[in-house]
Amino acid sequence: MSATATPNELPGTASRSAAPIARHDLRRRLLTVVVLAICVGTAVVAVPDLRPVVREIEAINPLLVAAAITLEAASCLSFVVIFRLFFSPISAPVAREMAWSQMGSGALLPGGGVGSLAVGGWLLHLAGMPTRQILRRSSGLFFLTSAINVIVLGAGGLVLLTGIGAGPHDLLRAGVPVAVAAAAVIIVLGLPKGMRRVSGRLPTPAWLEDIGTGIPAARDALLRPNWRLLGALGYLLFDIAVLWTALAAVGPAPPVAVLVVAYLAGYLPNVLPIPGGVGILDAGLVGALGLYGLPLTHAAAAVLVYHAIAFWIPTLGGMVAYTRLRPRLATLVRSASQPNGADG
């Protein structure tokens, strides 16, 4: 998405010529991820200390793997549901395909969610949505899903801190998640007021103000009951359930509170610019699960299975959706290029 585009600008010839480049880049990134995945798999097989991980994967329960794939599909469908809450002006078929395309790009591109937001903004721009609306609605969606992550992290930490159920109850592993969640809520809720104070003293870019409007938009969405809010919760919880199922497929699964906190902590390294999070996400999740008491061999086997499912389901779904979306966008671009096709 171009940061310098005007609100009512629609792509013309330049956008159409850029599409093949984008598709070529997408194929190149997919090939990069596949090569990295093969390298990681080869390393797992070649290193003697990691061979027990391979043996655990070989003994995996195929029915639980099928269940994990179903849960990942449910997570993706949940994202489609919450995406349509924020992008209701887009027609339902186009919105669904855009949501899947955004998830697929998030699985492929470095930085995870940040890369998917950029691709999502580009697709919305091609569909004719003004740039300011894209920024405001995308930031609202981002802050809402992030708020769900923080709330679930704090809840999991509280369960551990109060000693309910099994798991570590020490201040470091149980108290820190609660403190991090509370600090995140305070900082984010205070951002709009802080930005208003800064903009009153210093010139503030319009795009930064548009992003800031996503915070009250996310807050208002949480305060106004709507069944589509279940999509934000399902998007996270179904994905956590995939990891729980993968752990159960290779051995005993951890308590839910332990898994929730370890999952959210393990995803933090995924912001690093590594395509598909190959190696980075795996190391983060295995390290977090080990920190919370799971055997490393057991955790490594489950995480490799989980990452394969969490990568390929949105990637394949995104590729199919993008293939279906391209002719729709081409039609919109042709309509906009007509003498009376663009909105004033």
XYZ file of C-alpha atoms in Angstrom:
344
model
C 0.000 0.000 0.000
C 1.342 3.382 -0.980
C 1.584 5.838 1.905
C 1.383 8.765 -0.486
C -1.824 7.762 -2.281
C -4.672 10.234 -2.228
C -7.950 9.183 -0.542
C -9.955 8.670 -3.704
C -7.125 7.414 -5.888
C -7.732 4.206 -7.779
C -4.988 2.242 -9.516
C -4.672 2.525 -13.233
C -2.134 1.180 -15.628
C 0.695 1.203 -13.088
C -1.292 -0.968 -10.685
C -2.155 -3.451 -13.413
C 1.468 -3.739 -14.479
C 2.562 -4.183 -10.872
C 0.296 -7.214 -10.364
C 2.513 -9.710 -12.267
C 5.497 -8.491 -10.269
C 3.613 -9.041 -7.044
C 2.608 -12.553 -8.128
C 6.197 -13.348 -9.099
C 7.382 -12.031 -5.731
C 4.768 -14.180 -3.965
C 5.975 -17.302 -5.776
C 9.572 -16.435 -4.967
C 8.784 -16.023 -1.277
C 6.880 -19.296 -1.229
C 9.857 -21.050 -2.816
C 12.141 -19.448 -0.213
C 9.982 -20.720 2.629
C 9.848 -24.220 1.157
C 13.650 -24.300 0.810
C 14.065 -23.087 4.386
C 11.600 -25.704 5.604
C 13.521 -28.434 3.777
C 16.769 -27.203 5.340
C 15.231 -27.265 8.810
C 13.819 -30.759 8.185
C 17.194 -31.977 6.946
C 18.888 -30.562 10.030
C 16.383 -32.308 12.292
C 17.101 -35.649 10.632
C 20.871 -35.158 10.411
C 21.628 -33.984 13.945
C 21.810 -37.051 16.229
C 20.365 -35.251 19.284
C 17.258 -34.336 17.274
C 16.489 -37.826 16.041
C 14.178 -38.523 19.019
C 12.066 -35.636 17.698
C 11.738 -37.471 14.371
C 10.753 -40.684 16.165
C 8.031 -38.827 18.072
C 6.689 -37.366 14.829
C 6.709 -40.809 13.186
C 4.581 -42.186 16.046
C 2.064 -39.350 15.832
C -1.670 -40.038 16.012
C -3.053 -39.318 12.491
C -6.593 -38.711 13.777
C -5.344 -35.933 16.029
C -3.405 -34.445 13.115
C -6.642 -34.382 11.113
C -8.350 -32.698 14.069
C -5.559 -30.113 14.209
C -5.997 -29.336 10.496
C -9.729 -28.855 11.070
C -9.051 -26.514 13.986
C -6.639 -24.441 11.890
C -9.292 -24.106 9.200
C -11.704 -22.941 11.924
C -9.150 -20.344 13.036
C -8.852 -19.033 9.476
C -12.630 -18.880 9.053
C -12.826 -16.959 12.335
C -10.486 -14.339 10.894
C -12.779 -14.020 7.878
C -15.662 -13.343 10.284
C -13.889 -10.550 12.183
C -12.410 -9.118 8.964
C -15.903 -8.585 7.598
C -16.891 -6.670 10.746
C -14.327 -3.965 9.954
C -14.661 -4.074 6.167
C -18.422 -4.305 5.780
C -18.442 -1.844 2.807
C -16.677 -4.529 0.735
C -18.976 -7.122 -0.823
C -19.045 -10.458 1.011
C -17.285 -12.591 -1.665
C -14.494 -10.040 -2.140
C -14.089 -9.559 1.628
C -13.768 -13.302 2.197
C -11.132 -13.651 -0.520
C -9.246 -10.610 0.777
C -9.228 -12.030 4.300
C -7.831 -15.360 3.088
C -5.262 -13.579 0.895
C -4.174 -11.498 3.875
C -3.753 -14.615 6.022
C -1.759 -16.319 3.291
C 0.565 -13.347 2.957
C 0.962 -13.265 6.750
C 2.178 -16.865 6.641
C 4.586 -16.156 3.785
C 5.950 -12.676 4.422
C 8.540 -11.690 7.040
C 7.103 -10.087 10.161
C 3.877 -12.110 10.155
C 0.956 -9.791 10.851
C 2.782 -6.637 9.736
C 3.406 -8.089 6.285
C -0.178 -9.283 6.007
C -1.484 -5.796 6.861
C 0.596 -4.326 4.040
C -0.735 -6.827 1.503
C -4.266 -6.413 2.816
C -3.995 -2.652 2.420
C -2.741 -3.047 -1.130
C -5.673 -5.311 -2.052
C -8.189 -2.963 -0.425
C -6.668 -0.076 -2.361
C -7.087 -2.024 -5.597
C -10.720 -2.580 -4.642
C -11.202 1.190 -4.514
C -11.280 1.842 -0.778
C -9.800 5.260 0.133
C -6.400 5.118 1.787
C -7.532 6.793 5.004
C -10.346 4.293 5.417
C -7.885 1.443 4.875
C -5.584 2.786 7.587
C -8.398 3.341 10.074
C -10.167 0.050 9.530
C -6.959 -2.011 9.311
C -5.595 -0.468 12.505
C -8.945 -1.120 14.219
C -8.768 -4.788 13.224
C -5.133 -4.999 14.324
C -5.769 -3.417 17.717
C -8.852 -5.565 18.321
C -7.075 -8.863 17.622
C -4.090 -7.635 19.658
C -6.444 -6.743 22.529
C -7.815 -10.295 22.490
C -4.247 -11.626 22.680
C -3.459 -9.392 25.649
C -6.689 -10.262 27.480
C -6.122 -13.995 27.001
C -2.472 -13.658 28.091
C -3.496 -11.818 31.261
C -6.221 -14.371 31.996
C -3.784 -17.262 31.586
C -1.248 -15.557 33.846
C -3.900 -14.893 36.495
C -4.935 -18.548 36.490
C -1.315 -19.563 37.087
C -0.683 -16.805 39.630
C -3.716 -17.719 41.755
C -2.718 -21.391 41.797
C -5.824 -22.653 39.982
C -5.019 -25.937 38.287
C -1.622 -27.374 37.412
C 1.353 -25.372 36.209
C 4.107 -23.114 37.519
C 2.838 -20.571 40.038
C 6.045 -18.616 40.642
C 6.162 -14.859 40.195
C 8.415 -14.977 37.136
C 6.410 -17.363 34.967
C 2.952 -16.468 36.279
C 3.304 -12.854 37.385
C 5.223 -11.441 34.430
C 2.482 -12.291 31.859
C -0.074 -10.477 34.039
C 2.210 -7.449 34.384
C 2.923 -7.386 30.643
C -0.793 -7.596 29.815
C -1.675 -4.811 32.265
C 1.130 -2.572 30.960
C 0.041 -3.144 27.357
C -3.552 -2.157 28.166
C -2.460 1.009 29.972
C -0.073 2.061 27.206
C -2.499 1.432 24.345
C -5.449 3.125 26.058
C -3.257 6.141 26.780
C -1.944 6.432 23.220
C -4.828 8.483 21.734
C -4.578 11.115 24.466
C -0.802 11.229 24.134
C -1.035 11.576 20.367
C -3.504 14.462 20.712
C -1.081 16.259 23.023
C 1.810 15.721 20.635
C -0.216 16.820 17.605
C -1.166 20.012 19.468
C 2.507 20.918 19.820
C 4.168 19.288 16.810
C 2.996 18.565 13.238
C 1.756 14.950 13.072
C 1.466 12.968 9.807
C -2.128 12.271 8.814
C -1.427 8.552 8.421
C -0.247 8.349 12.047
C -3.467 9.982 13.237
C -5.467 7.533 11.098
C -3.671 4.587 12.691
C -4.354 6.067 16.123
C -8.091 6.069 15.410
C -7.910 2.270 15.327
C -7.603 2.198 19.130
C -11.013 3.765 19.878
C -12.466 1.788 16.951
C -11.278 -1.466 18.532
C -12.541 -0.347 21.954
C -15.957 0.572 20.533
C -16.154 -2.788 18.757
C -15.497 -4.586 22.048
C -18.133 -2.523 23.852
C -20.824 -3.015 21.183
C -22.091 -6.610 21.166
C -21.821 -8.222 17.757
C -21.625 -11.912 16.974
C -18.687 -11.259 14.648
C -16.553 -10.454 17.699
C -16.492 -14.207 18.270
C -14.297 -14.315 15.169
C -11.498 -12.433 16.960
C -11.661 -14.878 19.857
C -11.896 -17.927 17.610
C -8.983 -16.749 15.469
C -6.702 -16.998 18.516
C -8.231 -19.843 20.504
C -8.633 -22.250 17.598
C -4.970 -21.715 16.713
C -3.940 -22.396 20.305
C -6.099 -25.526 20.120
C -4.056 -26.633 17.089
C -0.883 -26.537 19.183
C -2.646 -28.322 22.079
C -3.824 -31.042 19.674
C -0.334 -31.393 18.190
C 1.066 -31.824 21.706
C -1.618 -34.397 22.497
C -0.816 -36.210 19.238
C 2.771 -36.899 20.329
C 2.213 -37.282 24.072
C 0.543 -35.682 27.096
C -0.782 -32.157 26.551
C -0.028 -29.393 29.083
C -2.650 -27.565 31.187
C -4.581 -24.985 29.193
C -3.297 -21.940 31.152
C 0.310 -23.079 30.689
C -0.211 -23.586 26.966
C -1.914 -20.199 26.508
C 0.891 -18.260 28.175
C 3.654 -20.276 26.469
C 1.968 -19.897 23.068
C 1.678 -16.109 23.289
C 5.207 -15.754 24.660
C 6.588 -18.086 21.994
C 5.071 -16.027 19.186
C 6.990 -12.871 20.108
C 10.105 -13.751 18.020
C 7.872 -14.098 14.950
C 8.097 -10.332 14.393
C 11.659 -10.858 13.117
C 11.953 -10.558 9.299
C 12.233 -14.270 8.479
C 9.960 -15.577 5.667
C 7.288 -17.845 7.120
C 8.882 -17.580 10.567
C 10.842 -20.739 9.695
C 13.172 -21.587 12.582
C 12.324 -18.427 14.525
C 8.757 -19.356 15.447
C 9.753 -22.957 16.131
C 12.571 -21.903 18.465
C 10.339 -19.390 20.243
C 7.525 -21.860 20.878
C 9.826 -24.726 21.887
C 11.746 -22.420 24.236
C 8.545 -21.089 25.806
C 7.063 -24.569 26.246
C 10.332 -25.754 27.787
C 10.329 -22.767 30.148
C 6.897 -23.834 31.356
C 7.978 -27.393 32.084
C 7.411 -29.435 28.907
C 10.114 -31.898 27.760
C 12.002 -30.292 24.901
C 11.844 -33.340 22.618
C 8.094 -33.571 23.068
C 7.672 -29.828 22.547
C 9.898 -29.768 19.433
C 7.996 -32.595 17.739
C 4.624 -30.972 18.447
C 5.769 -27.507 17.340
C 7.084 -28.807 14.012
C 3.712 -30.430 13.341
C 1.857 -27.322 14.509
C 3.956 -24.955 12.377
C 3.482 -27.088 9.269
C -0.303 -26.962 9.721
C -0.384 -23.273 10.692
C 1.704 -22.436 7.628
C 0.116 -24.518 4.888
C -3.596 -24.102 5.676
C -3.624 -20.265 5.412
C -1.031 -20.300 2.625
C -2.950 -22.685 0.383
C -6.245 -20.997 1.236
C -4.708 -17.607 0.513
C -3.337 -18.724 -2.849
C -6.731 -20.080 -3.925
C -8.473 -16.935 -2.689
C -6.018 -14.646 -4.482
C -6.515 -16.581 -7.707
C -10.260 -16.017 -7.408
C -9.807 -12.396 -6.303
C -7.649 -11.275 -9.245
C -10.428 -11.227 -11.869
C -12.743 -9.410 -9.445
C -10.112 -6.727 -8.843
C -9.411 -6.461 -12.564
C -13.118 -5.802 -13.135
C -13.135 -3.126 -10.423
C -10.067 -1.456 -11.932
C -11.618 -1.460 -15.409
C -14.835 0.026 -14.019
C -12.884 2.718 -12.183
C -10.948 3.597 -15.334
C -14.161 4.402 -17.212
C -14.962 8.136 -17.571
C -17.643 8.067 -14.867
C -16.377 5.051 -12.941
C -14.586 6.717 -10.046
C -16.269 8.297 -7.067
C -15.679 11.943 -6.471
